[in-house]
Short mmCIF file of C-alpha atoms in Angstrom, two decimals:
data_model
loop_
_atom_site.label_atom_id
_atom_site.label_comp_id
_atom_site.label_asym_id
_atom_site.label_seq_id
_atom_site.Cartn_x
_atom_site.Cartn_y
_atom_site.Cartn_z
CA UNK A 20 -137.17 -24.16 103.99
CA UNK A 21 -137.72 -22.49 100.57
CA UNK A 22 -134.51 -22.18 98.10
CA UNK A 23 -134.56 -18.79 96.12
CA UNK A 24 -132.50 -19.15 92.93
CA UNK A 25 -129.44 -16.51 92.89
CA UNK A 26 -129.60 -13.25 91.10
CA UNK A 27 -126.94 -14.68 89.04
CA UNK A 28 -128.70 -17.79 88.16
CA UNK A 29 -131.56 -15.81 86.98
CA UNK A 30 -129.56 -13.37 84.74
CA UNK A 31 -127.90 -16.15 83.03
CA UNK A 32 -131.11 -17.97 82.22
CA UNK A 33 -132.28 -14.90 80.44
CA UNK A 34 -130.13 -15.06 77.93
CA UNK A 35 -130.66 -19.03 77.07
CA UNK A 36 -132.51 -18.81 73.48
CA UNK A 37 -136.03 -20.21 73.27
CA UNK A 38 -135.75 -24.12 72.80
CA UNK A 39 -137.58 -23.48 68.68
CA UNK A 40 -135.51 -20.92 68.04
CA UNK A 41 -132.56 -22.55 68.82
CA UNK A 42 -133.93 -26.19 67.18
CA UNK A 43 -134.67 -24.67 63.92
CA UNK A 44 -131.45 -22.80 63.36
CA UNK A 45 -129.82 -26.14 64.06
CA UNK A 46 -131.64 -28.24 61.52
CA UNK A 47 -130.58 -25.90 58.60
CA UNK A 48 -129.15 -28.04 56.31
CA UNK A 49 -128.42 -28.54 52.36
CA UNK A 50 -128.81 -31.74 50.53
CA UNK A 51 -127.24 -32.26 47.11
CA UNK A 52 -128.73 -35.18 45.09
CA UNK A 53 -126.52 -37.24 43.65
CA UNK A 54 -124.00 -36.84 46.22
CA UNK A 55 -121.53 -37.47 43.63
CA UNK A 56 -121.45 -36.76 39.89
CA UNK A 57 -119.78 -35.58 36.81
CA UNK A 58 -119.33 -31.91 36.35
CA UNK A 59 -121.54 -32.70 33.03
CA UNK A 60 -124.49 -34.09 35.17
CA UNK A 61 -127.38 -32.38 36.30
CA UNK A 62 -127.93 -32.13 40.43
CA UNK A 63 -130.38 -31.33 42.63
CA UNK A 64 -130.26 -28.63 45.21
CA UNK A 65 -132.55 -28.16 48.27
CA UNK A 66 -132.76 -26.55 51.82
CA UNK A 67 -134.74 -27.58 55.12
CA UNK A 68 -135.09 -26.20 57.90
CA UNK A 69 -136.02 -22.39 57.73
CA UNK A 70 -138.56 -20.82 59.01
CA UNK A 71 -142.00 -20.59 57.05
CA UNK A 72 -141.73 -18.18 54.08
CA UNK A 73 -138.10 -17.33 55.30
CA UNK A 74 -135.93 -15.16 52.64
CA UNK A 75 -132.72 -16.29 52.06
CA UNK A 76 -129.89 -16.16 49.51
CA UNK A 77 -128.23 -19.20 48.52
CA UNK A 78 -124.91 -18.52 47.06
CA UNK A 79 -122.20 -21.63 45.16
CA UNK A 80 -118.31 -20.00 45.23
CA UNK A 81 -115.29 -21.91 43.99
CA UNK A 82 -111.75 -20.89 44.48
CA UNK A 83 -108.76 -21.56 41.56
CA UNK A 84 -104.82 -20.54 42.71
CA UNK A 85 -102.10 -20.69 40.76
CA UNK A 86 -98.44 -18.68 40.99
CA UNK A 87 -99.65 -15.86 38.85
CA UNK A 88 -103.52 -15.10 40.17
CA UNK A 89 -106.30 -16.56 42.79
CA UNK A 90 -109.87 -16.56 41.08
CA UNK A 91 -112.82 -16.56 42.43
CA UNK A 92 -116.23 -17.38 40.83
CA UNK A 93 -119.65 -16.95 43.02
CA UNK A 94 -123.39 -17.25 42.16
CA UNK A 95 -125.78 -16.27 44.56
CA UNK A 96 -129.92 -16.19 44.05
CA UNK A 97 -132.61 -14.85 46.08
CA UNK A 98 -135.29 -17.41 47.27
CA UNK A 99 -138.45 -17.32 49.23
CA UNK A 100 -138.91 -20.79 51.35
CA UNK A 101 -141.95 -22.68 51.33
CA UNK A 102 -144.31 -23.18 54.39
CA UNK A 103 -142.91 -25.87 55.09
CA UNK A 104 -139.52 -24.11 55.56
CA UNK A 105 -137.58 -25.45 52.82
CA UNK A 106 -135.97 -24.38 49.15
CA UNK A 107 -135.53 -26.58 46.35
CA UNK A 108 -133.68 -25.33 43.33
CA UNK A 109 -135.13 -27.67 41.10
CA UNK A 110 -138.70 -26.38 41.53
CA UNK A 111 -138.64 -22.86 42.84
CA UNK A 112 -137.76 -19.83 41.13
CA UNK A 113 -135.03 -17.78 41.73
CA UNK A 114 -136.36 -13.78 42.22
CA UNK A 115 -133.25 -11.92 41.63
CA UNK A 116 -129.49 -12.75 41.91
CA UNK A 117 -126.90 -13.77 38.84
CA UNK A 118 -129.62 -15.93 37.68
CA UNK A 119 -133.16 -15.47 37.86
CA UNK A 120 -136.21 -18.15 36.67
CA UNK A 121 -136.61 -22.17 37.13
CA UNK A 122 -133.38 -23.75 36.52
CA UNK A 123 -131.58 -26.67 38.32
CA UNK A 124 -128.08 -25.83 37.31
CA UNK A 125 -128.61 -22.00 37.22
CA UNK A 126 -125.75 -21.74 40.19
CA UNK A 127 -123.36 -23.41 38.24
CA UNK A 128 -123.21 -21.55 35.04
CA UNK A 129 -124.17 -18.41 36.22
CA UNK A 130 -121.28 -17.82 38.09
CA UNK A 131 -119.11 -14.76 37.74
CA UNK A 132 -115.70 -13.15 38.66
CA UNK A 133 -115.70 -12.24 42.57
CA UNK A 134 -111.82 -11.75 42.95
CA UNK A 135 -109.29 -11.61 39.97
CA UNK A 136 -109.69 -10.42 36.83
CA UNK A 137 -110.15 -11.90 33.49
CA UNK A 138 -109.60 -15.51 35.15
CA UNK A 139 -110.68 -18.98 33.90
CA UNK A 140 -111.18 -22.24 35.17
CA UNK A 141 -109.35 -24.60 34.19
CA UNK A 142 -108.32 -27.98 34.93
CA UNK A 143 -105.08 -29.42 34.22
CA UNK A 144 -105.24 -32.49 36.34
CA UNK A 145 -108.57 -34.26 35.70
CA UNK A 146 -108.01 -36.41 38.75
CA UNK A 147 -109.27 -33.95 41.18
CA UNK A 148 -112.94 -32.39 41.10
CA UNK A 149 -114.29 -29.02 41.32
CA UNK A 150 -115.03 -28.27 44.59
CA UNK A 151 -118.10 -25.82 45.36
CA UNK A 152 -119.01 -24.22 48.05
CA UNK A 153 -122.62 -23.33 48.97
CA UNK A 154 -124.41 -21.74 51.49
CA UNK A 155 -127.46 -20.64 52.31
CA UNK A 156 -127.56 -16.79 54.25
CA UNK A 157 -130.61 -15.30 56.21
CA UNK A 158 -132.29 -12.39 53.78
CA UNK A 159 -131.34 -11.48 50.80
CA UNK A 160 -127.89 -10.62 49.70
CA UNK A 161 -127.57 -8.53 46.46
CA UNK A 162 -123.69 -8.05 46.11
CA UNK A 163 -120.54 -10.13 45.91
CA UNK A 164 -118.57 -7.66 48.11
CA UNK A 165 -121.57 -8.35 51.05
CA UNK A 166 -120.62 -12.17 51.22
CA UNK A 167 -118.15 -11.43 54.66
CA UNK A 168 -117.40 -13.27 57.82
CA UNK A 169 -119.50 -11.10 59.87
CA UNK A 170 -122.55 -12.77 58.00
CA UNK A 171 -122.63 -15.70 59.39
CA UNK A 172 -124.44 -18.44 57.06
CA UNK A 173 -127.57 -20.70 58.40
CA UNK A 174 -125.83 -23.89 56.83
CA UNK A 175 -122.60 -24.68 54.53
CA UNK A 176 -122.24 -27.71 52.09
CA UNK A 177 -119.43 -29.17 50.04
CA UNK A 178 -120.45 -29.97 46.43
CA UNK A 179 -117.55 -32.06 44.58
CA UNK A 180 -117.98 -32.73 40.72
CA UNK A 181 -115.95 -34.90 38.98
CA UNK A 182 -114.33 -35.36 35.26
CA UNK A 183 -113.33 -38.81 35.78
CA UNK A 184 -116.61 -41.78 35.94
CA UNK A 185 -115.45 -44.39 38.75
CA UNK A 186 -113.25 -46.85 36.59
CA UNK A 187 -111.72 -44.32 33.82
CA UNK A 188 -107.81 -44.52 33.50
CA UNK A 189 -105.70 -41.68 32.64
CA UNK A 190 -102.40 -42.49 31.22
CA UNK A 191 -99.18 -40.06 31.16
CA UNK A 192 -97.96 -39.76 27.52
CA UNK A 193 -94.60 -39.21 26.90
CA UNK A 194 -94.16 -41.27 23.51
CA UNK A 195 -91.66 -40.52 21.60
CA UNK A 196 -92.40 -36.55 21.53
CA UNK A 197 -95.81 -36.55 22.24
CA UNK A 198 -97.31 -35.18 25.19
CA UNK A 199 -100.78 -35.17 26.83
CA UNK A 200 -102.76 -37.55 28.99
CA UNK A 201 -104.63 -40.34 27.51
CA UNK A 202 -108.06 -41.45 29.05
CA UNK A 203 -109.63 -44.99 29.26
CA UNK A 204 -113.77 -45.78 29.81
CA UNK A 205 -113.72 -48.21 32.68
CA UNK A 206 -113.69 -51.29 31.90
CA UNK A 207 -115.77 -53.99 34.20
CA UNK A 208 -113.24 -57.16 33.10
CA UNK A 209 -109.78 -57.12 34.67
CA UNK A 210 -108.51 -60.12 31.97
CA UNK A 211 -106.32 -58.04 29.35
CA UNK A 212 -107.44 -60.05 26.30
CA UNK A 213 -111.27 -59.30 26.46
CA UNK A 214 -110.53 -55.97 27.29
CA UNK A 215 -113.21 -54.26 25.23
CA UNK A 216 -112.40 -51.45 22.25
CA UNK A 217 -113.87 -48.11 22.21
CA UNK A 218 -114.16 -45.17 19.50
CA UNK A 219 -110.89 -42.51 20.04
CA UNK A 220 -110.85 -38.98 19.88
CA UNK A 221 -107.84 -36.47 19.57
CA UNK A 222 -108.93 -33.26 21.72
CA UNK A 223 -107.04 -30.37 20.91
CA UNK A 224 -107.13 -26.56 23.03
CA UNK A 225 -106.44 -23.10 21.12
CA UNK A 226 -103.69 -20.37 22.00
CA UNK A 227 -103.52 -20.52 25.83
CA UNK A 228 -101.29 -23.89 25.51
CA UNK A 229 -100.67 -26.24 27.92
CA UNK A 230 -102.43 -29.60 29.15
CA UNK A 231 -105.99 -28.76 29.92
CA UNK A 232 -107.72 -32.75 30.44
CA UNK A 233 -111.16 -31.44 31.37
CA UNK A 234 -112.69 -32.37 28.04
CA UNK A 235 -111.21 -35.39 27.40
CA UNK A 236 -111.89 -37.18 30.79
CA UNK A 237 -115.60 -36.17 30.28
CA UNK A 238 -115.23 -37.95 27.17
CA UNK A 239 -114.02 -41.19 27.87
CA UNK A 240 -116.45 -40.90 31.33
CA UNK A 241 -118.95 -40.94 28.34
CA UNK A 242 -117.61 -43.85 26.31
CA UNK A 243 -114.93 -42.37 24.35
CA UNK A 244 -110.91 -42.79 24.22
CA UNK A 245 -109.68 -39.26 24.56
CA UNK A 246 -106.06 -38.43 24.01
CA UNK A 247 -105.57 -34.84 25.50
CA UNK A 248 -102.79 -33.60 23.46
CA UNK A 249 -100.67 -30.86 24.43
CA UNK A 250 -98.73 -29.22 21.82
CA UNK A 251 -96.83 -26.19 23.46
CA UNK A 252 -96.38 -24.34 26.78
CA UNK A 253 -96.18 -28.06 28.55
CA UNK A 254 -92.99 -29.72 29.69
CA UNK A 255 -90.44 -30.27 27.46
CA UNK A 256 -92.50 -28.13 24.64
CA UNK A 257 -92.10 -24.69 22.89
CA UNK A 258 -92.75 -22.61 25.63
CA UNK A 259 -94.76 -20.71 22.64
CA UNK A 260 -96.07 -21.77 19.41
CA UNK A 261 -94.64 -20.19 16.52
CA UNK A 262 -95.01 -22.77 13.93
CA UNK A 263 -96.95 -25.58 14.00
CA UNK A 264 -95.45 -29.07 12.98
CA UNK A 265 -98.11 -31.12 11.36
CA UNK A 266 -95.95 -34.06 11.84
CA UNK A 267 -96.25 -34.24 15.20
CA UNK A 268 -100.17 -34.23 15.08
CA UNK A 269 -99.43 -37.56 12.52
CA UNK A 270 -98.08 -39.20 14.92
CA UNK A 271 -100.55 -38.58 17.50
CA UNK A 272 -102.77 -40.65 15.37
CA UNK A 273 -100.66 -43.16 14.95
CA UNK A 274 -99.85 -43.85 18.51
CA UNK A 275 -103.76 -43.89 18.95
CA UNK A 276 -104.73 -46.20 16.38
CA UNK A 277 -102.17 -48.29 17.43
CA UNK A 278 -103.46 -48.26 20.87
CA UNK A 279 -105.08 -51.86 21.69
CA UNK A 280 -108.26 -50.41 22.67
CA UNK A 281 -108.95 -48.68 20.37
CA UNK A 282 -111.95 -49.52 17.62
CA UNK A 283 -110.89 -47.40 14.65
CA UNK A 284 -112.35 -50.04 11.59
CA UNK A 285 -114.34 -46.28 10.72
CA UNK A 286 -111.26 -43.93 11.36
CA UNK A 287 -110.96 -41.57 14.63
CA UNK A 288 -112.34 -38.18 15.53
CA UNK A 289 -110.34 -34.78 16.04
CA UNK A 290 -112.02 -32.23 18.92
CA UNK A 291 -110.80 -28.59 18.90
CA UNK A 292 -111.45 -25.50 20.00
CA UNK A 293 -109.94 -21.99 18.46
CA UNK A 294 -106.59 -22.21 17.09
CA UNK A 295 -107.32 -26.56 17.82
CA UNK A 296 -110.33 -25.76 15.64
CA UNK A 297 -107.97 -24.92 12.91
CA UNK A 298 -105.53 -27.67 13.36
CA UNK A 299 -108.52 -30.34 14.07
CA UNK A 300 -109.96 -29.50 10.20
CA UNK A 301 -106.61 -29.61 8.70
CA UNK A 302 -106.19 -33.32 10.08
CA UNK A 303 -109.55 -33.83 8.56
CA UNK A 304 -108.11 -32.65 5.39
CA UNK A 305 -104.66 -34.69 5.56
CA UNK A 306 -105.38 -37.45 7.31
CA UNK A 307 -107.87 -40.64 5.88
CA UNK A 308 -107.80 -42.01 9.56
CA UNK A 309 -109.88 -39.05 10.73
CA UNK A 310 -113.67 -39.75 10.08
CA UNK A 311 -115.25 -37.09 12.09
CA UNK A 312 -113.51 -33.58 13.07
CA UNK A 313 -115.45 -31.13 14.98
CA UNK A 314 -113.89 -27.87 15.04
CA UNK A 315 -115.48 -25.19 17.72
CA UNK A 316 -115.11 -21.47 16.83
CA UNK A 317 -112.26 -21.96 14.12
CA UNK A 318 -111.87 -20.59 10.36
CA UNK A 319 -109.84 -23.07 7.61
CA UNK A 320 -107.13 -20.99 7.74
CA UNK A 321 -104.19 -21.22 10.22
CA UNK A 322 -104.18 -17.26 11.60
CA UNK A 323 -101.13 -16.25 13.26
CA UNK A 324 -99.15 -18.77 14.06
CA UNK A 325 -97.60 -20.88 10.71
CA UNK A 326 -97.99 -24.45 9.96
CA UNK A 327 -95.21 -26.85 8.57
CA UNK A 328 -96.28 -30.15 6.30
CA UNK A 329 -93.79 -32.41 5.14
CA UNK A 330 -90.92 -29.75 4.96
CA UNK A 331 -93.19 -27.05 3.21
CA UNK A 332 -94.86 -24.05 5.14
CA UNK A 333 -98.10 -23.35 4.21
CA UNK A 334 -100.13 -20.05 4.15
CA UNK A 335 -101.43 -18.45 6.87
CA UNK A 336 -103.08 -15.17 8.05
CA UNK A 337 -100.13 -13.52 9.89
CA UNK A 338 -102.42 -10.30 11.53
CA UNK A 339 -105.68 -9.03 12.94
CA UNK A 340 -107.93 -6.86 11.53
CA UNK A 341 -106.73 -4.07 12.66
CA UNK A 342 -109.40 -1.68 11.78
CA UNK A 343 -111.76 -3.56 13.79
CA UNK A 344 -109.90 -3.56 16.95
CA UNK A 345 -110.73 -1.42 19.96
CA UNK A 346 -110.75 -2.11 23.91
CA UNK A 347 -113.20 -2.16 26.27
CA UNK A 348 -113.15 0.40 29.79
CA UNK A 349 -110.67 -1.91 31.92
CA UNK A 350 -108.43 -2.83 28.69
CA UNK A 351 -109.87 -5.86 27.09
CA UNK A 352 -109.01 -6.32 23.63
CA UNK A 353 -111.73 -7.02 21.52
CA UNK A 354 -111.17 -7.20 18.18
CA UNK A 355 -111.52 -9.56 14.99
CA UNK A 356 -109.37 -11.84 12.82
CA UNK A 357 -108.70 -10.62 9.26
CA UNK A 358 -109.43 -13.74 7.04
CA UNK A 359 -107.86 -13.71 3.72
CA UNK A 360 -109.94 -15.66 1.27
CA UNK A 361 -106.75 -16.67 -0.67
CA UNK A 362 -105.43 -18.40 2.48
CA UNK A 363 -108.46 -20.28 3.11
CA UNK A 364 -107.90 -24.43 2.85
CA UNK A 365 -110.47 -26.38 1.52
CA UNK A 366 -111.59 -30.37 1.79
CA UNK A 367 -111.34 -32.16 -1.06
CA UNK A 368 -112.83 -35.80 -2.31
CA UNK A 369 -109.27 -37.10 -0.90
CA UNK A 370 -110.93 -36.19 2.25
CA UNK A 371 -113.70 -38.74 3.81
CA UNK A 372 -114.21 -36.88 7.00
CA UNK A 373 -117.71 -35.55 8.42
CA UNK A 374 -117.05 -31.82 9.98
CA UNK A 375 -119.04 -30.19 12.61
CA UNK A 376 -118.31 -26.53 13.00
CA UNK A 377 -119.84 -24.65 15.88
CA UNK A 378 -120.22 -20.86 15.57
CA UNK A 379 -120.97 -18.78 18.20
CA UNK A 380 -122.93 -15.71 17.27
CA UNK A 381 -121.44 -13.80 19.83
CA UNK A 382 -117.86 -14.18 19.43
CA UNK A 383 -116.16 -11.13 18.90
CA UNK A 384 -112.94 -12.59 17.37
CA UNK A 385 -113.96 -14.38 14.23
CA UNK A 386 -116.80 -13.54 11.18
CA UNK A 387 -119.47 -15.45 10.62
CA UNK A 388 -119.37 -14.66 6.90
CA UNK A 389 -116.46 -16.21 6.52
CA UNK A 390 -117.35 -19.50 7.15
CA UNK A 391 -119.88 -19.22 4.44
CA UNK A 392 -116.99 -17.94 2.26
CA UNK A 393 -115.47 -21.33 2.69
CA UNK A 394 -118.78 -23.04 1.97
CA UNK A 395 -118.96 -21.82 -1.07
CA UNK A 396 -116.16 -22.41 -2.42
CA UNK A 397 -116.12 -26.63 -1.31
CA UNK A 398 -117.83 -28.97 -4.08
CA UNK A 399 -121.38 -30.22 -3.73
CA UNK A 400 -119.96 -33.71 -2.86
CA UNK A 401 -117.63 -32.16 0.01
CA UNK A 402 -121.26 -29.94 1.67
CA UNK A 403 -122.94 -32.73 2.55
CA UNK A 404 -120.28 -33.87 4.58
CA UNK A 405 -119.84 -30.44 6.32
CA UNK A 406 -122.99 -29.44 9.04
CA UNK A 407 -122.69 -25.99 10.41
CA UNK A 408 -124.82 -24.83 13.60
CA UNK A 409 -124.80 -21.36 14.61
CA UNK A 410 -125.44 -20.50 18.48
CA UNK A 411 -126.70 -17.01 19.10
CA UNK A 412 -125.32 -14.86 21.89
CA UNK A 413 -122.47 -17.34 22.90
CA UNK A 414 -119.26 -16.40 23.50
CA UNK A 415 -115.66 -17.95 21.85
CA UNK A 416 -115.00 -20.23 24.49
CA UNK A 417 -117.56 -23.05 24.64
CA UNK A 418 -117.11 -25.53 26.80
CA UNK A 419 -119.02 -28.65 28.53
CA UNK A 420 -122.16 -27.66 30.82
CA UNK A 421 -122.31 -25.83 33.73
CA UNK A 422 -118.87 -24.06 33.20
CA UNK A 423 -119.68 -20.27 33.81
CA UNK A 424 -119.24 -17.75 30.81
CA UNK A 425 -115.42 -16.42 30.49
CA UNK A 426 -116.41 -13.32 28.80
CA UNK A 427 -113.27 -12.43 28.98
CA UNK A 428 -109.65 -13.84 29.63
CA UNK A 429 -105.94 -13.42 29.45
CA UNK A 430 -104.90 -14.32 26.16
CA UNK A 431 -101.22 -15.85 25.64
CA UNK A 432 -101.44 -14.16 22.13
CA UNK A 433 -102.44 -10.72 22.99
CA UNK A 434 -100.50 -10.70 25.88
CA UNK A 435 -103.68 -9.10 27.56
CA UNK A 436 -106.79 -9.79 28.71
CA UNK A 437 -109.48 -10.21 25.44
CA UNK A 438 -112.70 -10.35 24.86
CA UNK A 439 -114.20 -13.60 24.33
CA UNK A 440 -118.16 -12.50 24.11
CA UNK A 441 -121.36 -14.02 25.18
CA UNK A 442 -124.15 -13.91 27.40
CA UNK A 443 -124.42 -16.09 30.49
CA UNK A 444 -127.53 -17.87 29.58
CA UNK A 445 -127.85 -18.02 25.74
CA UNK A 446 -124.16 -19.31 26.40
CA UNK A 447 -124.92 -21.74 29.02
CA UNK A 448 -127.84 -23.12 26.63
CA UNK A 449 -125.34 -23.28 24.09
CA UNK A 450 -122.67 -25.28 26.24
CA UNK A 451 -125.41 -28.09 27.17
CA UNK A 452 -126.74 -28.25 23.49
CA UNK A 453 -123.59 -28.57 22.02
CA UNK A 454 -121.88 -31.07 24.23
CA UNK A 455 -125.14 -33.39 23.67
CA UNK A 456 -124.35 -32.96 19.68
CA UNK A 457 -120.49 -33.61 20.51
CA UNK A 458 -121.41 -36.60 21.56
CA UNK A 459 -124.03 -37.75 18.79
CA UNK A 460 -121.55 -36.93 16.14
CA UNK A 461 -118.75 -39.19 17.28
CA UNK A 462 -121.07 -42.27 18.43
CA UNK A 463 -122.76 -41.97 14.78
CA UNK A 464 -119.37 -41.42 12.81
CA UNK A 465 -116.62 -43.47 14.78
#
């Protein structure tokens, strides 16, 4: 007797994909080496499993809500797989995308704005990570708007990076009126009196306000106690800063150097960036416990908002220069700060601090000629102690490596959107180079 399959039985094995088609679709996969890292670290990126010479696109998104705005940042670059079937992102070039060339990390900081406008990331709570999300698509995609749920993706991975080394404790502060968040290198002995002492740094942001602990839990992952200070638009803080009270930045140094952890036999350091900048060489100026300030994109003279020292307000630039500011297609303020030389402050011998400045060439908001102004004016004594380094075609807003280029956010000040200037790569060389001198300056000055 001879069994003929049914007609339905043969239909239905027609449409059961070839075994190697269906094997090498499920073997796509991406492998991230280490596993888990700081956001500062470099990684390594590669794919298996394609088909010889395949072209894909391999694309890294992350996703930031808040009660105002959702932002999204992608990256995406074209790639050509070996023989073998595979992609590795620390050998092969990209051909086109947001990045193009040899570069490890090129996915990280070339990432741009794919929903929101004018958006940031930014990390108020240093406890969680930044969570990426890549995957690798069949041919090659060329825009963000083509990155849909009808294109399905050969293979999806979850990259985490972290601020926070395994072992680094953040404290709340809420001394007295201080607030910010305090961070502790980890510390391999659990017995309190051979706990050891580390260097301490003050890390100060610019106009946007609040608690941003990024920085200062990459810091102390590095070796470093970091107090993250907050000094309006956080808790029980001016909502906004009108005048600064230099006081309060005193006792911030205090409660530091008083911390029993802390190794300050050379003094402390001050970090800042923008209107922090400013604040961060004034405490250089004031302040004999501060041995090393490094101020990031910041003129010696407070612009805008006023400063208060023991009773007294001091001069300050209250406006923009006017005549240089214009805005950009979709309302971006660009524009420059109006320095008036009579308002600059200067260090003096009272002052034993080192100062860093960083300077990037492509910020729209400040002159680089006025920094020299300032130079001029210090004694020969007081410019050896001062180092400037000038980074061409970054933007304002430097920050550690791998953050993408905010060429432009909303500003608290403006009200508006601004622009902040740079381009993606000089700025991402910028970013890696500077945090590697952050790091020099404190470990040789503190």
């Amino acid at each position: 007797m001879i069994l003929r399959p049914s007609y339905q039985l043969l239909s239905a094995l027609r449409h059961i994909p070839t075994y190697p088609t269906f094997l090498s679709r499920a073997l796509v996969s991406v492998t991230v080496n280490p596993e888990k890292g700081l956001v500062d670290e470099q990684l390594s990126v590669s794919v298996s499993g394609l088909k010889p010479e395949e072209n894909v696109t391999v694309s890294a998104t992350i996703e930031q809500s808040s009660k105002k705005r959702e932002t999204v940042f992608r990256s995406f670059g074209h790639f050509k797989a070996s023989v073998d079937g595979c992609v590795n992102l620390v050998t092969d070039p990209c051909l086109a995308g947001t990045y193009t060339g040899i570069d490890p990390m090129g996915l990280f900081w070339s990432m741009t704005q794919a929903v929101g406008k004018h958006g940031r990331i930014m990390t108020h709570d240093a406890t969680k990570s930044l969570d990426y999300t890549m995957m690798v698509h069949p041919g090659h995609i060329s825009q963000h708007s083509d990155f849909s749920s009808d294109i399905k993706p050969l293979a999806t991975k979850l990259v985490q990076r972290s601020f926070m080394r395994s072992g680094v404790r953040k404290i709340t502060v809420n001394h007295g009126r201080l607030r910010g968040s305090l961070f502790i290198p980890s510390d391999e002995t659990t017995n309190r009196q051979q706990r050891r002492r580390y260097p301490a740094v003050i890390d100060l942001f610019g106009s946007t306000g609040s608690l941003i602990e990024s920085r200062g839990a990459l810091l102390a992952s590095n070796g470093f106690i970091t107090l993250s200070l907050a000094y309006f638009a956080y808790k029980d803080l001016p909502s906004v800063v009108n005048e600064v009270d230099f006081e309060y930045f005193e006792e911030a140094i205090d409660y530091l150097m008083n911390h029993e952890q802390v190794s300050c036999e050379k003094g402390i350091g001050v970090l800042g960036t923008s209107l922090g900048g400013v604040i961060a060489l004034y405490m250089a100026k004031e302040c004999p416990q501060v041995s090393a300030a490094i101020s990031i994109n910041a003129t010696p003279t407070f612009f805008v908002f006023s400063i208060r020292h023991n009773g007294k307000q001091l001069p300050y630039c209250c406006s923009i220069d006017c005549g240089h500011t214009v805005y950009s297609d979709d309302g971006c303020m660009i524009t420059n700060w109006k320095t008036d030389e009579s308002k600059l402050f200067y260090l003096d011998e009272s002052s034993r601090s080192k100062v860093l400045f960083f300077i990037s060439g492509d910020d729209p908001l400040l002159y680089a000629d006025d920094y020299y102004m300032w130079l001029k004016n210090l004694t020969p004594a007081k410019k050896k102690d001062v180092e400037f380094i000038i980074y061409e075609g970054a933007g304002h807003l430097l920050e550690p490596p791998y953050t993408p280029l905010f060429n432009s956010c909303y500003s608290t000040y403006f009200r508006g959107p601004a622009i902040f200037g740079g381009y993606p790569r000089q700025h991402a060389e910028a970013q890696e180079k500077s945090w590697l001198k952050i790091r020099e300056f404190f470990t040789e000055n503190l």
